[in-house]
Amino acid sequence: MLLLEDVHTHYGKIEALHGVSVEVNQGEIVSLIGANGAGKTTLLMTVCGTPQASAGRVLLEDRDITRLPTSEIMRSGIAIVPEGRRVFPGLTVEENLYMGGFFNNRTQNEQGIRHVYDLFPRLKEREHQRAGTMSGGEQQMLAIGRALMSKPRLMILDEPSLGLAPLVIKQIFEIIAQLRDEGITVFLVEQNAHQALQLADRGYVLETGRIRLQDTGANLLANPDVQAAYLGG
Amino acid sequence: MQDLLYFCQQLINGLTIGSTYALIAIGYTMVYGIIGMINFAHGEIYMIGAYTALIAITGLATLGIAWLPLVLLVALICAVIVSSSMGWAVERVAYRPVRGRHRLIPLISAIGMSIFLQNYVHLSQGSRNIGFPALIDGGFQLGGDESFQLSISWIQITIFVTTFICMSALSVFISRSRIGRACRAVSQDLGMANLLGIDTNRIISATFVIGAALAAVAGLLLGMYYGSVDPLFGFIAGLKAFTAAVLGGIGSIPGAMLGGLILGIAEAMTSGYLSGEYKDVISFSLLILILLFKPTGLLGKPEVEKI
Amino acid sequence: MLEVQNLSMRFGGLLAVDQVSLDVREHEIVSIIGPNGAGKTTVFNCMSGFYRPTGGKILLDGKEIQGKPDYRISRLGLVRTFQHVRLFNRMTVVENLMVAQHRHLNTNLLSGLVATPNYRAREQKALDRASYWLERVGLQELANRDAGNLAYGQQRRLEIARCMVTEPRLLMLDEPAAGLNPAETRELNQLIISLKEDYNVSVVLIEHDMSLVMDISDRINVISQGRPLATGTPEEVRNNDEVIKAYLGEA
Amino acid sequence: MVAQNFRHALFCALITLIIAWPIMGLKLTAVGTEITVVGASAFTWIAVALAAVIVFLFQLFRDKVMVGLGAVTILDRLADREPLPDEKRLRLENIGLVLLIAVALIWPFFVSRGAVDLATLVLIYIMLALGLNVVVGLAGLLDLGYVAFYAVGAYTFALLSNYWGASFWMALPIGALLAALFGLVLGFPVLRLRGDYLAIVTLGFGEIIRILLNNWTSVTGGPNGIGGIPDPTLFGMEFGRRVKEEGNTSFHETFGIAYSSEHKVIFLYLIALVLAIFTAFVIRRLMRMPVGRSWEALREDEIAARSLGLSRTGVKLSAFTIGAFFAGFAGTVFASKQGFISPESFVFLESAIILAIVVLGGMGSQLGVILAAIAVTILPELAREFSEYRMLIFGAAMVLMMVWRPQGLLPMRRRHIKLKAGG
């Protein structure tokens, strides 16, 4: 589904990724974990084309998307729930969802919104509330809902648990599992390694711009090196 | 009683001018809201709108067409088309290549564009001011006695009505339509809109075109109201409109409307009670005072300094 | 020497920092760590005067300094670096160091215009100090390059040198190892230790690179979601269950 | 891809027609009291069509053209040339400077009066541009009302001489100091504003001052301006045919030579030359002093500068005040040269021209700014048929410079400082 081959990415002068290869197969949940500043978000954003990889290739369903502009990549079956949620604060919940389905026709949007409200009844209650006034957990639900509106085949989530209460985190992870059951491939970046790996079919550990470990989720969870990667050897 | 009438007269004059300032101010505020730059050449776009309208009106007169509604409609359409194209072109040529660079660079580029357009019209149409035919003249008087009567002209009413229609249409467009929603989304988080697959460059172009179209409407209206145009016509009006935008809170569309009206009234009162010479001083002083004491304007949101 | 008591910072509805306390003694390296978005840089911004904290006190030698303008705090000897290096890019490396020493220079306009002996002597002294620190961080060869053209690791070192020429008492480093390769990180490690040992500067450090933090810190403060989570020596923090949970999530 | 390019190119060509044809092709002309529309000349029509075709072709082959343009780097090589070794460079510079000044001193005696007059104007613009360069180029503060300080200098001299009979030499320091004081007073409240707001506010200040000059008729003469501003004197010697003031002597009588109106023009030129050299020298020193470095530091990164203990207001204010000081200088010379001033000379356009000089020359670069001042003032005189296109070209040049070469034609070069080894 998604394939990164020896990807290097620079932010200005800093090389943030030093040759990363990752593969996400159809129907999987793949978790990418790693400490702060390891380059996890950079890796996700490279898939989206901001910034573009300076070397290597990114393939989506066997199509080379390395050099495409972001807006075009995001119209080819990928949706992202970015770090910090980034809902449009001045738009209502409903308007945010419409923005997610910007390229849909009216009936598709109506179906999509109904589907999102089924998944998150909470959002239905807040339909006409401005997104900026909602709690972090609600915003996270909205961000996921907005991403679902474009009916993506691959969904990328960047730290969906960041700054949320444990109960809400649990709920979010349940939804992610549900997305897989609906046939959406999930590529998940998390600091919250325990939960992310429990859920994942496979996982990668990123350390200072390089993939250090890759294995099934369960194996990584049991691996003492994972803890070391976080708290220093 | 006379005093009250005199006051009302100034109020009406102020609201007339103010509503056109508001129309022009929309262009500043929308562009600022989306890409955070002052479109210095916006006043010139408005001036070009006025010229185009005048050319269309005169051209129709030469052809012997004099049915007022048709003349106005054609003039309006021509002005809107030319100004919008100009707005689009200006963004492509002078602003898009420098977007995201140090703050002064787009501003200098915009000033250059403003000077260029001023002289473009100056060279093509001459520097003298040209009389704008009073297509809608006359009016009616209200109350008072021989010494003073409250007079309202038809052109003032036309300006009110047209401005009201434009503002309402814009409000509906921004709040209901798909593109309007995208405009708001892009102004709140451009990067995220991009991540939803939206071609943000197109949305930015759209805001320039909308702002220019409204400025063209204002150009036609004010051309008729003042009765003449010249190539410098846009510069001061542009500054006034910018003041209005800042007064209301730059980036906020209702703010631009409010700011325009307040500024118009302030100017009319200065003209009416002090002297017409100093009305520009009042608006500039107002601009300076707002920026000093409430840079976010009346309806704007504070910005947090990022470190 | 520096004491932060119950510091809080609120942005609109968001409580970014909530009741954080820490203290720095003379001759000590203290680290602040915590997951992304924990509010570490906000603490720094309050300490260096860029933000006016909404609650709590910051004491330098027992005197309150919270809410003072940034440039005054800097003149008291509290100098910082930035998460994303902030150099004067179109000025040369030496000029960057000269700007930082304006306090030590004769800034009288007239004496500068006619170049009085006193003015020249001070200017020369500042140049010598700049030269010394350039050698110390290994940038002597690049003295006349534009700062913006240096490699990233060199920029990081220049930023530290620029702080050091001001002869600070307390140095606040915001993620100094970000973007450095392992060899550069090791060098940085030694540099920071030497600042403390040889120049008698206290250091407050925000850092993600745990091996660096664990190696050089005397004490570590952990904050999570704006709230203090733990304090202690590296060993204590490493084995603290709360900390492990904050980093790895609930088991 | 090609089809898309083609459609875009067609669209751009259409837009070009829409924005060019009505304004350029249809000229409004007054015939008696009536206004009619007259089609422009065939030449204009062809030009409009040609422009559309060029836009079409450019957009169609955009990628290739841009690659071609990217290859033009001659200017860069000039700017990035290796600096000469210090001693050699110093010697060369000194010889060059002495030669240049010598030529500048002797030259006016061999040319026409008009040329000298123009040269004086060039020198005034050099002073103005060098002063604005401090504010915009070094400190990074966009001041769009710079001309106001120029006006303060000019009006100070005019008023002082009209009301108290002050001479040029008395008015020169007073004018400059008063302009600086204006800078200080105006700058104090506005300098904490963000860059683009600052630009607009200074523009507003400039306009307010102009409007006041225009309307305060009892003092400034309003739009009629003030005349009879005296010429400078040389140790009390006047340059007129007859002595205006009791106790003065006239230049030609003292030296026993025939009266010539050229003496005055040349003398004024020499004064302007000395003042321009003084301006350049002082600013050059300032640039290398702590205050100059802090201007640049604040321009480069305000937050970092503050973190190192620089006070934002203090540093900005010093740049603003010093810039204003030199504008006041130039204003006094200008008033003396013209003998008559009115608010006409101090419109926004004048600020824009000075800004254009700084931008074209290269913000921060003294040599660039001086060359640009010469070019901008002299070129329209040399090509008179194009002089009405002057502002059009300035505007276009400002846009082009910002897009392609924001550092200016001759960007500032950094001074190399030699360090003692070991320290």
JSON list of N, CA and C in Angstrom, two decimals, chain A residues 163-190:
[
{"chain": "A", "resi": 163, "resn": "GLY", "atom": "N", "xyz": [-1.67, 14.48, 24.95]},
{"chain": "A", "resi": 163, "resn": "GLY", "atom": "CA", "xyz": [-2.36, 15.44, 25.80]},
{"chain": "A", "resi": 163, "resn": "GLY", "atom": "C", "xyz": [-3.79, 15.05, 26.16]},
{"chain": "A", "resi": 164, "resn": "LEU", "atom": "N", "xyz": [-4.15, 13.79, 25.98]},
{"chain": "A", "resi": 164, "resn": "LEU", "atom": "CA", "xyz": [-5.52, 13.40, 26.30]},
{"chain": "A", "resi": 164, "resn": "LEU", "atom": "C", "xyz": [-5.56, 12.57, 27.59]},
{"chain": "A", "resi": 165, "resn": "ALA", "atom": "N", "xyz": [-6.74, 12.57, 28.21]},
{"chain": "A", "resi": 165, "resn": "ALA", "atom": "CA", "xyz": [-6.92, 11.79, 29.43]},
{"chain": "A", "resi": 165, "resn": "ALA", "atom": "C", "xyz": [-6.98, 10.30, 29.09]},
{"chain": "A", "resi": 166, "resn": "PRO", "atom": "N", "xyz": [-6.54, 9.42, 30.00]},
{"chain": "A", "resi": 166, "resn": "PRO", "atom": "CA", "xyz": [-6.45, 7.99, 29.72]},
{"chain": "A", "resi": 166, "resn": "PRO", "atom": "C", "xyz": [-7.75, 7.38, 29.18]},
{"chain": "A", "resi": 167, "resn": "LEU", "atom": "N", "xyz": [-8.87, 7.82, 29.71]},
{"chain": "A", "resi": 167, "resn": "LEU", "atom": "CA", "xyz": [-10.13, 7.25, 29.26]},
{"chain": "A", "resi": 167, "resn": "LEU", "atom": "C", "xyz": [-10.39, 7.59, 27.79]},
{"chain": "A", "resi": 168, "resn": "VAL", "atom": "N", "xyz": [-10.08, 8.83, 27.44]},
{"chain": "A", "resi": 168, "resn": "VAL", "atom": "CA", "xyz": [-10.28, 9.26, 26.05]},
{"chain": "A", "resi": 168, "resn": "VAL", "atom": "C", "xyz": [-9.32, 8.53, 25.14]},
{"chain": "A", "resi": 169, "resn": "ILE", "atom": "N", "xyz": [-8.08, 8.34, 25.62]},
{"chain": "A", "resi": 169, "resn": "ILE", "atom": "CA", "xyz": [-7.09, 7.63, 24.81]},
{"chain": "A", "resi": 169, "resn": "ILE", "atom": "C", "xyz": [-7.61, 6.25, 24.46]},
{"chain": "A", "resi": 170, "resn": "LYS", "atom": "N", "xyz": [-8.18, 5.60, 25.46]},
{"chain": "A", "resi": 170, "resn": "LYS", "atom": "CA", "xyz": [-8.70, 4.25, 25.26]},
{"chain": "A", "resi": 170, "resn": "LYS", "atom": "C", "xyz": [-9.76, 4.26, 24.14]},
{"chain": "A", "resi": 171, "resn": "GLN", "atom": "N", "xyz": [-10.63, 5.26, 24.22]},
{"chain": "A", "resi": 171, "resn": "GLN", "atom": "CA", "xyz": [-11.70, 5.38, 23.24]},
{"chain": "A", "resi": 171, "resn": "GLN", "atom": "C", "xyz": [-11.14, 5.59, 21.83]},
{"chain": "A", "resi": 172, "resn": "ILE", "atom": "N", "xyz": [-10.12, 6.46, 21.75]},
{"chain": "A", "resi": 172, "resn": "ILE", "atom": "CA", "xyz": [-9.53, 6.75, 20.44]},
{"chain": "A", "resi": 172, "resn": "ILE", "atom": "C", "xyz": [-8.92, 5.49, 19.85]},
{"chain": "A", "resi": 173, "resn": "PHE", "atom": "N", "xyz": [-8.23, 4.71, 20.69]},
{"chain": "A", "resi": 173, "resn": "PHE", "atom": "CA", "xyz": [-7.60, 3.49, 20.17]},
{"chain": "A", "resi": 173, "resn": "PHE", "atom": "C", "xyz": [-8.64, 2.47, 19.74]},
{"chain": "A", "resi": 174, "resn": "GLU", "atom": "N", "xyz": [-9.77, 2.44, 20.45]},
{"chain": "A", "resi": 174, "resn": "GLU", "atom": "CA", "xyz": [-10.84, 1.54, 20.02]},
{"chain": "A", "resi": 174, "resn": "GLU", "atom": "C", "xyz": [-11.34, 1.90, 18.62]},
{"chain": "A", "resi": 175, "resn": "ILE", "atom": "N", "xyz": [-11.46, 3.22, 18.41]},
{"chain": "A", "resi": 175, "resn": "ILE", "atom": "CA", "xyz": [-11.93, 3.68, 17.10]},
{"chain": "A", "resi": 175, "resn": "ILE", "atom": "C", "xyz": [-10.94, 3.28, 16.02]},
{"chain": "A", "resi": 176, "resn": "ILE", "atom": "N", "xyz": [-9.64, 3.40, 16.35]},
{"chain": "A", "resi": 176, "resn": "ILE", "atom": "CA", "xyz": [-8.62, 3.05, 15.35]},
{"chain": "A", "resi": 176, "resn": "ILE", "atom": "C", "xyz": [-8.75, 1.58, 14.96]},
{"chain": "A", "resi": 177, "resn": "ALA", "atom": "N", "xyz": [-8.98, 0.74, 15.98]},
{"chain": "A", "resi": 177, "resn": "ALA", "atom": "CA", "xyz": [-9.15, -0.68, 15.68]},
{"chain": "A", "resi": 177, "resn": "ALA", "atom": "C", "xyz": [-10.38, -0.89, 14.79]},
{"chain": "A", "resi": 178, "resn": "GLN", "atom": "N", "xyz": [-11.41, -0.11, 15.05]},
{"chain": "A", "resi": 178, "resn": "GLN", "atom": "CA", "xyz": [-12.63, -0.22, 14.27]},
{"chain": "A", "resi": 178, "resn": "GLN", "atom": "C", "xyz": [-12.40, 0.18, 12.81]},
{"chain": "A", "resi": 179, "resn": "LEU", "atom": "N", "xyz": [-11.55, 1.20, 12.63]},
{"chain": "A", "resi": 179, "resn": "LEU", "atom": "CA", "xyz": [-11.25, 1.64, 11.27]},
{"chain": "A", "resi": 179, "resn": "LEU", "atom": "C", "xyz": [-10.63, 0.52, 10.45]},
{"chain": "A", "resi": 180, "resn": "ARG", "atom": "N", "xyz": [-9.74, -0.22, 11.10]},
{"chain": "A", "resi": 180, "resn": "ARG", "atom": "CA", "xyz": [-9.12, -1.34, 10.40]},
{"chain": "A", "resi": 180, "resn": "ARG", "atom": "C", "xyz": [-10.19, -2.35, 9.98]},
{"chain": "A", "resi": 181, "resn": "ASP", "atom": "N", "xyz": [-11.13, -2.59, 10.90]},
{"chain": "A", "resi": 181, "resn": "ASP", "atom": "CA", "xyz": [-12.18, -3.56, 10.57]},
{"chain": "A", "resi": 181, "resn": "ASP", "atom": "C", "xyz": [-13.01, -3.09, 9.38]},
{"chain": "A", "resi": 182, "resn": "GLU", "atom": "N", "xyz": [-13.06, -1.77, 9.19]},
{"chain": "A", "resi": 182, "resn": "GLU", "atom": "CA", "xyz": [-13.80, -1.25, 8.03]},
{"chain": "A", "resi": 182, "resn": "GLU", "atom": "C", "xyz": [-12.95, -1.32, 6.76]},
{"chain": "A", "resi": 183, "resn": "GLY", "atom": "N", "xyz": [-11.72, -1.80, 6.88]},
{"chain": "A", "resi": 183, "resn": "GLY", "atom": "CA", "xyz": [-10.89, -1.98, 5.70]},
{"chain": "A", "resi": 183, "resn": "GLY", "atom": "C", "xyz": [-9.93, -0.83, 5.43]},
{"chain": "A", "resi": 184, "resn": "ILE", "atom": "N", "xyz": [-9.80, 0.11, 6.39]},
{"chain": "A", "resi": 184, "resn": "ILE", "atom": "CA", "xyz": [-8.86, 1.20, 6.18]},
{"chain": "A", "resi": 184, "resn": "ILE", "atom": "C", "xyz": [-7.50, 0.80, 6.73]},
{"chain": "A", "resi": 185, "resn": "THR", "atom": "N", "xyz": [-6.47, 1.01, 5.92]},
{"chain": "A", "resi": 185, "resn": "THR", "atom": "CA", "xyz": [-5.11, 0.76, 6.39]},
{"chain": "A", "resi": 185, "resn": "THR", "atom": "C", "xyz": [-4.70, 1.92, 7.29]},
{"chain": "A", "resi": 186, "resn": "VAL", "atom": "N", "xyz": [-4.02, 1.60, 8.41]},
{"chain": "A", "resi": 186, "resn": "VAL", "atom": "CA", "xyz": [-3.67, 2.66, 9.36]},
{"chain": "A", "resi": 186, "resn": "VAL", "atom": "C", "xyz": [-2.16, 2.70, 9.57]},
{"chain": "A", "resi": 187, "resn": "PHE", "atom": "N", "xyz": [-1.62, 3.90, 9.46]},
{"chain": "A", "resi": 187, "resn": "PHE", "atom": "CA", "xyz": [-0.21, 4.11, 9.77]},
{"chain": "A", "resi": 187, "resn": "PHE", "atom": "C", "xyz": [-0.19, 5.09, 10.94]},
{"chain": "A", "resi": 188, "resn": "LEU", "atom": "N", "xyz": [0.32, 4.60, 12.08]},
{"chain": "A", "resi": 188, "resn": "LEU", "atom": "CA", "xyz": [0.13, 5.32, 13.33]},
{"chain": "A", "resi": 188, "resn": "LEU", "atom": "C", "xyz": [1.48, 5.70, 13.92]},
{"chain": "A", "resi": 189, "resn": "VAL", "atom": "N", "xyz": [1.61, 6.96, 14.30]},
{"chain": "A", "resi": 189, "resn": "VAL", "atom": "CA", "xyz": [2.82, 7.38, 15.01]},
{"chain": "A", "resi": 189, "resn": "VAL", "atom": "C", "xyz": [2.44, 7.64, 16.44]},
{"chain": "A", "resi": 190, "resn": "GLU", "atom": "N", "xyz": [3.20, 7.11, 17.37]},
{"chain": "A", "resi": 190, "resn": "GLU", "atom": "CA", "xyz": [2.84, 7.28, 18.77]},
{"chain": "A", "resi": 190, "resn": "GLU", "atom": "C", "xyz": [4.06, 7.40, 19.65]}
]
